Amino acid sequence: MKKILLLLLLSCLSICAKPVSGNIVNHLSSLNEKQRNVLYKYEVLKRNGEKTEQFWQENKNQFPEIDSETRDELAKEIFENSIVVYKPQKNSAVQIWMQTQLLTNWMFYLSAFIAICAVIALFKKYWSLLIGFLIKRLEPLLRYLFSPLLLTCELLAVGIACIFYGTVLEDFVLRTVIIHLGLFLLWSQSTALFTKEYWVKKYIFEIESNFWGKAPWETIKTICLPAVLVTAALWYVLCKVPADVFYNYEIVVAGIASVYALPFWRTLERYIYPILFPFKSEGYRERSINSLGACTVVAVLVTATLVLQWNPAFYNVIAAFISLEIFAFLILSLKANHKYNLGNYYYLQFVTLLFLILVFSYGGQTSSNEIIWFSIVGACLFVILKYLEIFSFFSSWKRGKAWAWKLLGLAALLWLLGKGILYVSKQIFIV
């Protein structure tokens, strides 16, 4: 009996509470933005212990007649369910500061990659001189410590340490330089160990000769194994620093190198590259172009497989594959690669255009601005290259007398492409 009475009491209380809640909801829905702002400021003053009576007297004429209890409840509800969004005014100091930060971030990206190239170039130029000087001056101590084999192992350890500890650095520029230095040392010194050639020029020659060689194990240990190590290192970096999205592109390049350098591809190439070169050539075409064609076909098949998964986790990898494939198609479609059979040349123009259209459509379907811009930039480069090649059918840029007209046409073409990009971007991004 007691339980039944308690249940009836709670039901009565809930019925009595409903009109108050409904009254507050009706008041909230009838308030405009200015009235909500006043009530929000009122609640802020109240919670900070400030006197609110003067503030309410100055602003109560903006409200219909409401009692103080309703006012306080409305202010409390608005305060607890509000999200403060800061939006800098146009041409304000804050907006200019945000734009300045964006510009400097891009400058940091550029400075990091310039520093990478500079450090690698300095290694190549001065490493032999430095080692020669050290061996000559400190020969008793360094004869053992800096023997070619031991030095290679030491540099390999330094490279691994750079990759491992570089991921914990906060500064973007320093982190990027240290990690890429480690990747370079990991690749170069592992290659030196596998080839047993401890000087850069010698093991680069080993790589070039073994890629087309007939000794499978030599190809695997000089190209595949170092590429696999670099791919694993890039995967570790990507897991530790996912914000640096450009590692997605590098891991795709390293992965392609590690897989496509396997010797059995040299045998399969003769069956794969005719997909992009269906017309038999009567003359000579460089073997590297055939290899690039076969590699592009394999990459497109892998990309199509990832696309059909419709998994957002693959979008960065798909974008990396697409960017590389666009450059591959631009190279394959060059007239210089089809001197003896223009049938393949015309066929590649159709295939390249079709690929760019499909990439653009896929970018629109997935709302991927990155892929859309890849297709637009690739299309612009394709148009410019075809414009330059048109005159090669009739004359030469260097020897022709109308080179000024050709240059003027190129300027007009660039202007039209710029206008076209602006128009397309307005339609896509709704500026």
XYZ file of N, CA and C in Angstrom, residues 51-300:
750
model
N 26.506 42.512 -9.675
C 25.150 43.003 -9.474
C 24.417 43.007 -10.814
N 23.302 42.320 -10.841
C 22.569 42.148 -12.108
C 21.346 43.050 -12.229
N 20.960 43.711 -11.141
C 19.716 44.483 -11.168
C 19.798 45.643 -12.146
N 20.933 46.382 -12.141
C 21.081 47.521 -13.050
C 21.107 47.065 -14.502
N 21.816 45.946 -14.756
C 21.865 45.409 -16.130
C 20.465 45.025 -16.621
N 19.670 44.397 -15.726
C 18.323 43.985 -16.135
C 17.415 45.199 -16.362
N 17.548 46.234 -15.535
C 16.735 47.437 -15.723
C 17.024 48.100 -17.067
N 18.287 48.034 -17.486
C 18.649 48.669 -18.769
C 18.145 47.883 -19.972
N 17.890 46.585 -19.808
C 17.561 45.751 -20.968
C 16.189 45.086 -20.897
N 15.436 45.271 -19.789
C 14.182 44.534 -19.664
C 13.108 45.021 -20.624
N 13.268 46.252 -21.154
C 12.278 46.750 -22.127
C 12.313 45.954 -23.434
N 13.339 45.111 -23.634
C 13.403 44.276 -24.835
C 12.558 43.005 -24.697
N 12.009 42.760 -23.507
C 11.257 41.535 -23.239
C 9.805 41.878 -22.919
N 8.909 40.922 -23.177
C 7.540 41.074 -22.661
C 7.552 40.905 -21.139
N 6.412 41.118 -20.530
C 6.327 40.996 -19.069
C 6.579 39.546 -18.642
N 7.715 39.327 -17.944
C 7.999 38.009 -17.381
C 8.432 38.189 -15.936
N 8.090 37.211 -15.111
C 8.472 37.300 -13.702
C 9.940 36.924 -13.537
N 10.472 37.250 -12.390
C 11.907 37.038 -12.138
C 12.274 35.557 -12.134
N 11.351 34.695 -11.682
C 11.647 33.262 -11.646
C 11.787 32.700 -13.068
N 10.861 33.117 -13.934
C 10.940 32.674 -15.338
C 12.187 33.215 -16.000
N 12.504 34.498 -15.706
C 13.717 35.108 -16.271
C 14.966 34.338 -15.859
N 15.070 34.015 -14.566
C 16.261 33.304 -14.095
C 16.364 31.911 -14.705
N 15.241 31.231 -14.858
C 15.277 29.886 -15.431
C 15.643 29.927 -16.913
N 15.093 30.947 -17.608
C 15.458 31.108 -19.028
C 16.948 31.392 -19.174
N 17.473 32.281 -18.356
C 18.899 32.616 -18.436
C 19.768 31.400 -18.143
N 19.348 30.598 -17.154
C 20.112 29.399 -16.809
C 20.117 28.398 -17.964
N 18.939 28.171 -18.577
C 18.855 27.230 -19.701
C 19.711 27.685 -20.876
N 19.652 28.988 -21.197
C 20.426 29.514 -22.333
C 21.918 29.389 -22.063
N 22.348 29.704 -20.830
C 23.776 29.625 -20.504
C 24.292 28.193 -20.591
N 23.534 27.241 -20.035
C 23.996 25.853 -19.991
C 23.961 25.167 -21.343
N 23.183 25.685 -22.270
C 23.052 25.033 -23.581
C 23.614 25.887 -24.719
N 24.495 26.817 -24.372
C 25.096 27.683 -25.391
C 26.521 27.256 -25.673
N 26.925 27.438 -26.913
C 28.303 27.204 -27.341
C 28.846 28.517 -27.884
N 29.925 29.003 -27.296
C 30.510 30.269 -27.733
C 31.396 30.020 -28.940
N 31.093 30.679 -30.040
C 31.869 30.564 -31.279
C 32.505 31.906 -31.578
N 33.829 31.903 -31.679
C 34.540 33.145 -31.976
C 34.756 33.276 -33.472
N 34.361 34.411 -34.035
C 34.535 34.665 -35.457
C 35.172 36.031 -35.628
N 36.438 36.081 -36.068
C 37.094 37.386 -36.218
C 36.451 38.228 -37.304
N 36.408 39.507 -37.065
C 35.843 40.416 -38.054
C 36.762 40.566 -39.264
N 36.153 40.898 -40.386
C 36.930 41.064 -41.616
C 37.937 42.206 -41.460
N 39.172 41.953 -41.915
C 40.269 42.930 -41.873
C 40.667 43.287 -40.435
N 40.265 42.442 -39.473
C 40.681 42.692 -38.097
C 42.094 42.176 -37.872
N 42.686 42.584 -36.738
C 44.050 42.154 -36.440
C 44.119 40.638 -36.253
N 43.061 40.064 -35.665
C 43.055 38.616 -35.449
C 43.000 37.865 -36.765
N 42.148 38.348 -37.690
C 42.056 37.679 -38.992
C 43.390 37.759 -39.747
N 44.029 38.917 -39.697
C 45.327 39.070 -40.369
C 46.356 38.142 -39.723
N 46.293 38.006 -38.374
C 47.219 37.101 -37.686
C 46.992 35.654 -38.110
N 45.720 35.227 -38.265
C 45.418 33.868 -38.701
C 45.925 33.626 -40.115
N 45.753 34.607 -40.998
C 46.254 34.467 -42.365
C 47.778 34.409 -42.383
N 48.392 35.204 -41.493
C 49.854 35.185 -41.402
C 50.350 33.818 -40.936
N 49.637 33.223 -39.955
C 50.006 31.892 -39.501
C 49.916 30.865 -40.622
N 48.845 30.964 -41.454
C 48.692 30.034 -42.573
C 49.856 30.167 -43.545
N 50.244 31.416 -43.849
C 51.360 31.645 -44.771
C 52.664 31.092 -44.197
N 52.904 31.347 -42.903
C 54.160 30.865 -42.313
C 54.191 29.343 -42.221
N 53.030 28.709 -42.018
C 53.006 27.240 -42.010
C 53.472 26.678 -43.337
N 52.998 27.277 -44.440
C 53.451 26.826 -45.768
C 54.942 27.098 -45.958
N 55.411 28.217 -45.409
C 56.844 28.506 -45.494
C 57.649 27.464 -44.727
N 57.118 27.003 -43.567
C 57.800 25.967 -42.804
C 57.856 24.662 -43.599
N 56.741 24.299 -44.277
C 56.738 23.101 -45.122
C 57.838 23.208 -46.180
N 57.885 24.361 -46.862
C 58.864 24.543 -47.929
C 60.286 24.504 -47.389
N 60.505 25.177 -46.249
C 61.857 25.207 -45.692
C 62.311 23.815 -45.273
N 61.353 22.999 -44.778
C 61.710 21.637 -44.359
C 62.195 20.812 -45.535
N 61.483 20.850 -46.657
C 61.872 20.036 -47.801
C 63.127 20.571 -48.483
N 63.298 21.901 -48.482
C 64.543 22.454 -49.016
C 65.717 22.000 -48.154
N 65.523 22.007 -46.840
C 66.589 21.563 -45.934
C 66.922 20.086 -46.154
N 65.881 19.258 -46.398
C 66.119 17.836 -46.674
C 67.010 17.670 -47.899
N 66.625 18.354 -48.983
C 67.409 18.248 -50.222
C 68.832 18.742 -50.016
N 68.977 19.837 -49.257
C 70.302 20.397 -49.035
C 71.185 19.454 -48.223
N 70.619 18.852 -47.174
C 71.397 17.934 -46.329
C 71.847 16.717 -47.134
N 70.915 16.156 -47.937
C 71.270 14.987 -48.753
C 72.345 15.360 -49.778
N 72.208 16.560 -50.402
C 73.205 17.005 -51.379
C 74.574 17.185 -50.723
N 74.584 17.743 -49.508
C 75.854 17.919 -48.799
C 76.479 16.578 -48.442
N 75.651 15.596 -48.064
C 76.171 14.256 -47.802
C 76.872 13.714 -49.034
N 76.207 13.845 -50.174
C 76.747 13.294 -51.409
C 78.038 13.996 -51.825
N 78.084 15.313 -51.582
C 79.220 16.095 -52.079
C 80.439 15.995 -51.167
N 80.230 16.029 -49.850
C 81.353 16.177 -48.922
C 81.635 14.935 -48.083
N 80.809 13.904 -48.202
C 81.011 12.748 -47.327
C 82.357 12.071 -47.564
N 82.676 11.845 -48.827
C 83.943 11.178 -49.133
C 85.138 12.006 -48.653
N 85.071 13.346 -48.832
C 86.154 14.218 -48.379
C 86.296 14.173 -46.862
N 85.162 14.170 -46.166
C 85.198 14.157 -44.711
C 85.798 12.856 -44.194
N 85.358 11.743 -44.775
C 85.889 10.451 -44.337
C 87.381 10.347 -44.641
N 87.795 10.822 -45.839
C 89.218 10.796 -46.189
C 90.062 11.621 -45.239
N 89.556 12.806 -44.859
C 90.291 13.664 -43.934
C 90.431 13.003 -42.559
N 89.323 12.435 -42.062
C 89.364 11.803 -40.742
C 90.307 10.604 -40.717
N 90.255 9.787 -41.767
C 91.121 8.608 -41.816
C 92.590 9.012 -41.891
N 92.856 10.083 -42.632
C 94.247 10.523 -42.799
C 94.806 11.110 -41.513
N 94.010 11.938 -40.810
C 94.502 12.643 -39.626
C 94.456 11.775 -38.362
N 93.451 10.941 -38.278
C 93.300 10.136 -37.057
C 93.388 8.649 -37.371
N 94.304 8.301 -38.222
C 94.386 6.929 -38.729
C 94.521 5.877 -37.636
N 95.347 6.047 -36.617
C 95.474 4.973 -35.612
C 94.150 4.629 -34.931
N 93.397 5.675 -34.558
C 92.144 5.432 -33.860
C 91.022 5.040 -34.812
N 90.980 5.720 -35.951
C 89.837 5.556 -36.853
C 89.970 4.358 -37.784
N 91.160 3.739 -37.839
C 91.331 2.594 -38.736
C 90.337 1.495 -38.397
N 90.093 1.344 -37.096
C 89.107 0.327 -36.697
C 87.703 0.935 -36.545
N 87.634 2.096 -35.875
C 86.338 2.685 -35.557
C 85.569 3.085 -36.819
N 86.301 3.572 -37.823
C 85.656 4.026 -39.045
C 86.051 3.163 -40.237
N 86.176 1.887 -40.002
C 86.322 0.980 -41.143
C 85.013 1.010 -41.930
N 85.062 0.762 -43.250
C 83.840 0.886 -44.062
C 82.655 0.096 -43.507
N 82.873 -1.125 -43.059
C 81.775 -1.945 -42.554
C 81.226 -1.393 -41.242
N 82.123 -1.069 -40.314
C 81.680 -0.576 -39.009
C 81.028 0.798 -39.136
N 81.580 1.638 -40.002
C 80.988 2.959 -40.212
C 79.586 2.829 -40.795
N 79.403 1.889 -41.702
C 78.080 1.667 -42.279
C 77.083 1.243 -41.202
N 77.504 0.345 -40.319
C 76.633 -0.094 -39.224
C 76.314 1.062 -38.277
N 77.312 1.908 -38.005
C 77.090 3.047 -37.123
C 76.090 4.027 -37.742
N 76.266 4.305 -39.024
C 75.335 5.211 -39.700
C 73.930 4.614 -39.769
N 73.848 3.309 -39.942
C 72.545 2.652 -39.943
C 71.866 2.807 -38.579
N 72.638 2.654 -37.517
C 72.089 2.849 -36.168
C 71.648 4.297 -35.958
N 72.441 5.242 -36.480
C 72.059 6.662 -36.391
C 70.754 6.914 -37.135
N 70.613 6.302 -38.315
C 69.392 6.469 -39.084
C 68.169 5.943 -38.343
N 68.295 4.770 -37.735
C 67.181 4.202 -36.963
C 66.838 5.101 -35.777
N 67.861 5.622 -35.115
C 67.634 6.520 -33.970
C 66.938 7.805 -34.414
N 67.326 8.338 -35.581
C 66.691 9.561 -36.097
C 65.201 9.325 -36.348
N 64.871 8.166 -36.904
C 63.464 7.854 -37.172
C 62.700 7.672 -35.865
N 63.298 6.944 -34.920
C 62.620 6.625 -33.672
C 62.399 7.869 -32.820
N 63.435 8.689 -32.653
C 63.323 9.853 -31.786
C 62.791 11.085 -32.530
N 62.858 11.080 -33.866
C 62.343 12.227 -34.620
C 60.845 12.387 -34.494
N 60.132 11.282 -34.277
C 58.674 11.357 -34.193
C 58.182 12.066 -32.935
N 59.032 12.188 -31.905
C 58.598 12.832 -30.659
C 58.905 14.324 -30.650
N 59.569 14.844 -31.670
C 59.889 16.267 -31.724
C 58.636 17.082 -32.027
N 58.502 18.227 -31.383
C 57.321 19.073 -31.567
C 57.446 19.976 -32.786
N 58.638 20.521 -33.015
C 58.823 21.443 -34.128
C 58.711 20.698 -35.457
N 57.846 21.189 -36.348
C 57.579 20.484 -37.597
C 58.810 20.413 -38.494
N 59.507 21.538 -38.648
C 60.652 21.587 -39.563
C 61.747 20.645 -39.085
N 62.099 20.747 -37.798
C 63.164 19.894 -37.255
C 62.757 18.425 -37.324
N 61.487 18.127 -36.998
C 61.009 16.744 -37.049
C 61.103 16.172 -38.463
N 60.692 16.954 -39.452
C 60.708 16.473 -40.840
C 62.134 16.224 -41.324
N 63.038 17.148 -40.992
C 64.435 16.998 -41.422
C 65.068 15.766 -40.774
N 64.884 15.612 -39.461
C 65.494 14.487 -38.742
C 64.956 13.154 -39.260
N 63.640 13.063 -39.450
C 63.047 11.800 -39.915
C 63.533 11.453 -41.314
N 63.593 12.432 -42.198
C 64.028 12.143 -43.566
C 65.527 11.843 -43.635
N 66.295 12.454 -42.753
C 67.702 12.090 -42.667
C 67.830 10.625 -42.237
N 67.013 10.235 -41.260
C 67.019 8.841 -40.830
C 66.580 7.887 -41.937
N 65.561 8.277 -42.719
C 65.101 7.434 -43.829
C 66.187 7.279 -44.889
N 66.898 8.378 -45.169
C 67.975 8.314 -46.160
C 69.104 7.406 -45.684
N 69.477 7.550 -44.405
C 70.537 6.689 -43.866
C 70.100 5.222 -43.821
N 68.841 4.988 -43.480
C 68.334 3.616 -43.436
C 68.400 2.973 -44.816
N 67.968 3.725 -45.834
C 67.997 3.166 -47.195
C 69.437 2.968 -47.679
N 70.254 4.021 -47.561
C 71.599 3.971 -48.146
C 72.485 2.946 -47.436
N 72.445 2.926 -46.121
C 73.355 2.030 -45.404
C 72.878 0.573 -45.439
N 71.574 0.347 -45.478
C 71.101 -1.030 -45.656
C 71.460 -1.538 -47.049
N 71.373 -0.659 -48.043
C 71.795 -1.047 -49.394
C 73.286 -1.366 -49.419
N 74.074 -0.546 -48.719
C 75.518 -0.796 -48.664
C 75.820 -2.146 -48.007
N 75.095 -2.475 -46.951
C 75.326 -3.768 -46.287
C 74.938 -4.939 -47.184
N 73.798 -4.811 -47.883
C 73.335 -5.919 -48.720
C 74.219 -6.111 -49.954
N 74.728 -4.982 -50.503
C 75.567 -5.091 -51.705
C 77.048 -5.268 -51.375
N 77.412 -4.998 -50.100
C 78.818 -5.039 -49.670
C 79.671 -4.035 -50.439
N 79.027 -2.959 -50.895
C 79.719 -1.825 -51.512
C 79.441 -0.617 -50.634
N 80.495 -0.032 -50.035
C 80.290 0.938 -48.979
C 80.444 2.385 -49.442
N 80.487 2.621 -50.726
C 80.561 3.981 -51.248
C 79.329 4.230 -52.111
N 78.805 5.451 -52.027
C 77.515 5.771 -52.647
C 77.514 5.463 -54.134
N 78.517 5.904 -54.858
C 78.539 5.719 -56.309
C 78.540 4.238 -56.689
N 79.193 3.424 -55.877
C 79.303 2.007 -56.219
C 77.978 1.286 -56.017
N 77.290 1.541 -54.876
C 76.052 0.780 -54.694
C 74.893 1.343 -55.504
N 74.977 2.608 -55.933
C 73.974 3.115 -56.885
C 74.140 2.420 -58.236
N 75.395 2.188 -58.627
C 75.641 1.427 -59.861
C 75.098 0.009 -59.732
N 75.246 -0.604 -58.550
C 74.710 -1.945 -58.325
C 73.191 -1.970 -58.469
N 72.528 -0.920 -57.976
C 71.071 -0.856 -58.080
C 70.644 -0.790 -59.541
N 71.289 0.099 -60.321
C 70.916 0.263 -61.728
C 71.144 -1.007 -62.533
N 72.250 -1.704 -62.270
C 72.560 -2.898 -63.054
C 71.719 -4.098 -62.639
N 71.405 -4.209 -61.347
C 70.656 -5.365 -60.867
C 69.163 -5.290 -61.166
N 68.647 -4.072 -61.377
C 67.218 -3.947 -61.658
C 66.853 -4.681 -62.948
N 67.730 -4.590 -63.949
C 67.480 -5.273 -65.222
C 68.257 -6.578 -65.326
N 68.971 -6.922 -64.249
C 69.797 -8.124 -64.299
C 68.981 -9.397 -64.252
N 69.691 -10.527 -64.431
C 69.036 -11.834 -64.477
C 69.267 -12.644 -63.210
N 69.884 -12.030 -62.209
C 70.119 -12.727 -60.939
C 69.055 -12.274 -59.937
N 68.003 -13.092 -59.693
C 66.884 -12.660 -58.850
C 67.298 -12.258 -57.443
N 68.171 -13.049 -56.815
C 68.539 -12.748 -55.441
C 69.289 -11.431 -55.342
N 70.109 -11.102 -56.323
C 70.823 -9.827 -56.314
C 69.844 -8.661 -56.367
N 68.796 -8.799 -57.185
C 67.790 -7.737 -57.277
C 67.043 -7.590 -55.961
N 66.704 -8.704 -55.347
C 65.941 -8.659 -54.093
C 66.748 -7.983 -52.982
N 67.999 -8.359 -52.841
C 68.774 -7.836 -51.713
C 69.274 -6.409 -51.956
N 69.404 -5.982 -53.210
C 69.890 -4.621 -53.467
C 68.770 -3.598 -53.597
N 67.558 -4.025 -53.955
C 66.465 -3.080 -54.176
C 65.288 -3.363 -53.254
N 64.808 -4.612 -53.245
C 63.579 -4.928 -52.516
C 63.745 -4.806 -51.008
N 64.780 -5.430 -50.454
C 64.932 -5.439 -49.003
C 65.116 -4.033 -48.421
N 65.983 -3.166 -48.977
C 66.045 -1.791 -48.454
C 64.721 -1.045 -48.585
N 64.004 -1.271 -49.713
C 62.710 -0.599 -49.881
C 61.698 -1.087 -48.858
N 61.744 -2.381 -48.520
C 60.843 -2.914 -47.493
C 61.146 -2.274 -46.137
N 62.428 -2.115 -45.804
C 62.801 -1.478 -44.535
C 62.310 -0.032 -44.472
N 62.474 0.696 -45.571
C 62.004 2.087 -45.614
C 60.480 2.144 -45.504
N 59.781 1.213 -46.165
C 58.319 1.176 -46.072
C 57.873 0.928 -44.634
N 58.530 -0.006 -43.946
C 58.204 -0.282 -42.543
C 58.478 0.943 -41.668
N 59.585 1.640 -41.930
C 59.912 2.840 -41.153
C 58.877 3.937 -41.393
N 58.450 4.099 -42.646
C 57.428 5.097 -42.946
C 56.099 4.754 -42.289
N 55.781 3.471 -42.238
C 54.557 3.054 -41.561
C 54.621 3.400 -40.068
N 55.769 3.189 -39.453
C 55.950 3.556 -38.049
C 55.783 5.064 -37.848
N 56.408 5.847 -38.724
C 56.302 7.311 -38.627
C 54.857 7.753 -38.809
N 54.164 7.161 -39.769
C 52.773 7.532 -40.049
C 51.873 7.220 -38.858
N 52.140 6.125 -38.174
C 51.362 5.789 -36.977
C 51.649 6.746 -35.829
N 52.903 7.191 -35.721
C 53.290 8.077 -34.627
C 52.916 9.532 -34.894
N 52.998 9.954 -36.174
C 52.725 11.354 -36.526
C 51.683 11.379 -37.651
N 50.427 11.028 -37.375
C 49.412 10.980 -38.442
C 49.074 12.347 -39.013
N 49.404 13.425 -38.290
C 49.097 14.764 -38.795
C 49.925 15.121 -40.031
N 51.123 14.540 -40.175
C 51.972 14.806 -41.344
C 51.525 13.888 -42.489
N 50.514 14.356 -43.228
C 49.856 13.481 -44.210
C 50.738 13.164 -45.408
N 51.801 13.951 -45.646
C 52.622 13.695 -46.830
C 53.374 12.376 -46.729
N 53.458 11.780 -45.519
C 54.081 10.454 -45.420
C 53.246 9.381 -46.117
N 51.947 9.639 -46.316
C 51.126 8.705 -47.088
C 51.654 8.554 -48.513
N 52.121 9.665 -49.084
C 52.655 9.621 -50.444
C 53.994 8.892 -50.478
N 54.811 9.146 -49.491
C 56.127 8.521 -49.467
C 56.031 7.011 -49.238
N 55.071 6.591 -48.392
C 54.949 5.159 -48.133
C 54.424 4.427 -49.366
N 53.605 5.104 -50.172
C 53.132 4.494 -51.422
C 54.300 4.315 -52.395
N 55.161 5.330 -52.509
C 56.322 5.235 -53.399
C 57.243 4.110 -52.944
N 57.538 4.065 -51.637
C 58.424 3.014 -51.117
C 57.796 1.637 -51.284
N 56.486 1.548 -51.062
C 55.810 0.262 -51.224
C 55.827 -0.229 -52.653
N 55.587 0.688 -53.593
C 55.655 0.310 -55.008
C 57.054 -0.164 -55.373
N 58.071 0.552 -54.884
C 59.456 0.169 -55.186
C 59.782 -1.207 -54.626
N 59.304 -1.488 -53.397
C 59.620 -2.772 -52.771
C 58.940 -3.941 -53.477
N 57.743 -3.709 -54.005
C 57.008 -4.791 -54.673
C 57.408 -4.913 -56.135
N 57.458 -3.775 -56.827
C 57.676 -3.844 -58.268
C 59.120 -4.152 -58.638
N 60.024 -4.053 -57.683
C 61.412 -4.432 -57.983
C 61.630 -5.935 -57.908
N 60.620 -6.682 -57.470
C 60.755 -8.145 -57.442
C 60.999 -8.678 -58.848
N 61.898 -9.629 -59.010
C 62.337 -10.043 -60.355
C 61.224 -10.587 -61.250
N 60.187 -11.214 -60.679
C 59.193 -11.848 -61.547
C 58.408 -10.840 -62.375
N 58.421 -9.543 -61.950
C 57.747 -8.527 -62.747
C 58.436 -8.320 -64.091
N 59.763 -8.512 -64.141
C 60.463 -8.342 -65.418
C 59.937 -9.345 -66.444
N 59.536 -10.530 -65.964
C 58.977 -11.534 -66.870
C 57.540 -11.198 -67.259
N 56.760 -10.693 -66.264
C 55.350 -10.393 -66.521
C 55.140 -9.106 -67.303
N 56.161 -8.237 -67.320
C 56.001 -6.952 -68.001
C 55.589 -7.110 -69.456
N 56.136 -8.083 -70.145
C 55.855 -8.259 -71.571
C 54.378 -8.563 -71.825
N 53.682 -9.053 -70.772
C 52.257 -9.346 -70.915
C 51.372 -8.216 -70.386
N 51.956 -7.315 -69.579
C 51.162 -6.248 -68.953
C 51.227 -4.950 -69.745
N 52.429 -4.520 -70.148
C 52.526 -3.204 -70.775
C 51.787 -3.081 -72.103
N 51.511 -4.168 -72.865
C 50.714 -3.985 -74.095
C 49.307 -3.451 -73.849
N 48.832 -3.453 -72.595
C 47.538 -2.840 -72.302
C 47.575 -1.354 -72.616
N 48.724 -0.716 -72.373
C 48.881 0.703 -72.688
C 49.597 0.931 -74.020
N 50.206 -0.107 -74.577
C 50.875 -0.001 -75.878
C 50.358 -1.134 -76.779
N 49.092 -1.039 -77.203
C 48.501 -2.161 -77.951
C 49.019 -2.311 -79.375
N 49.554 -1.231 -79.958
C 50.037 -1.285 -81.331
C 51.518 -1.652 -81.349
N 51.861 -2.629 -82.118
C 53.249 -3.083 -82.174
C 54.132 -2.014 -82.773
N 55.243 -1.779 -82.127
C 56.171 -0.747 -82.587
C 57.213 -1.362 -83.521
N 57.440 -0.696 -84.642
C 58.446 -1.179 -85.594
C 59.846 -0.733 -85.198
N 59.938 0.255 -84.350
C 61.246 0.760 -83.945
C 61.536 0.462 -82.489
N 62.522 1.165 -81.964
C 62.993 0.920 -80.598
C 62.267 1.850 -79.624
N 61.830 1.305 -78.516
C 61.273 2.087 -77.421
C 62.013 1.685 -76.163
N 62.366 2.669 -75.351
C 63.167 2.395 -74.161
C 62.459 1.397 -73.252
N 63.243 0.496 -72.691
C 62.676 -0.536 -71.835
C 62.072 0.062 -70.565
N 62.637 1.159 -70.109
C 62.105 1.782 -68.896
C 60.687 2.291 -69.113
N 60.353 2.716 -70.346
C 58.990 3.174 -70.634
C 58.024 1.995 -70.574
N 58.440 0.850 -71.127
C 57.605 -0.346 -71.022
C 57.399 -0.726 -69.551
N 58.456 -0.620 -68.757
C 58.371 -0.951 -67.335
C 57.436 0.016 -66.608
N 57.535 1.300 -66.949
C 56.654 2.292 -66.343
C 55.199 2.022 -66.724
N 54.970 1.639 -67.985
C 53.615 1.318 -68.413
C 53.038 0.147 -67.645
N 53.829 -0.914 -67.467
C 53.358 -2.075 -66.719
C 53.109 -1.722 -65.255
N 54.009 -0.947 -64.667
C 53.850 -0.538 -63.276
C 52.592 0.317 -63.109
N 52.310 1.182 -64.078
C 51.115 2.027 -64.019
C 49.849 1.188 -64.071
N 49.829 0.169 -64.918
C 48.662 -0.714 -65.007
C 48.414 -1.403 -63.661
N 49.481 -1.914 -63.053
C 49.348 -2.580 -61.749
C 48.856 -1.596 -60.695
N 49.411 -0.369 -60.704
C 49.000 0.637 -59.719
C 47.529 1.015 -59.890
N 47.067 1.127 -61.135
C 45.658 1.457 -61.386
C 44.753 0.337 -60.873
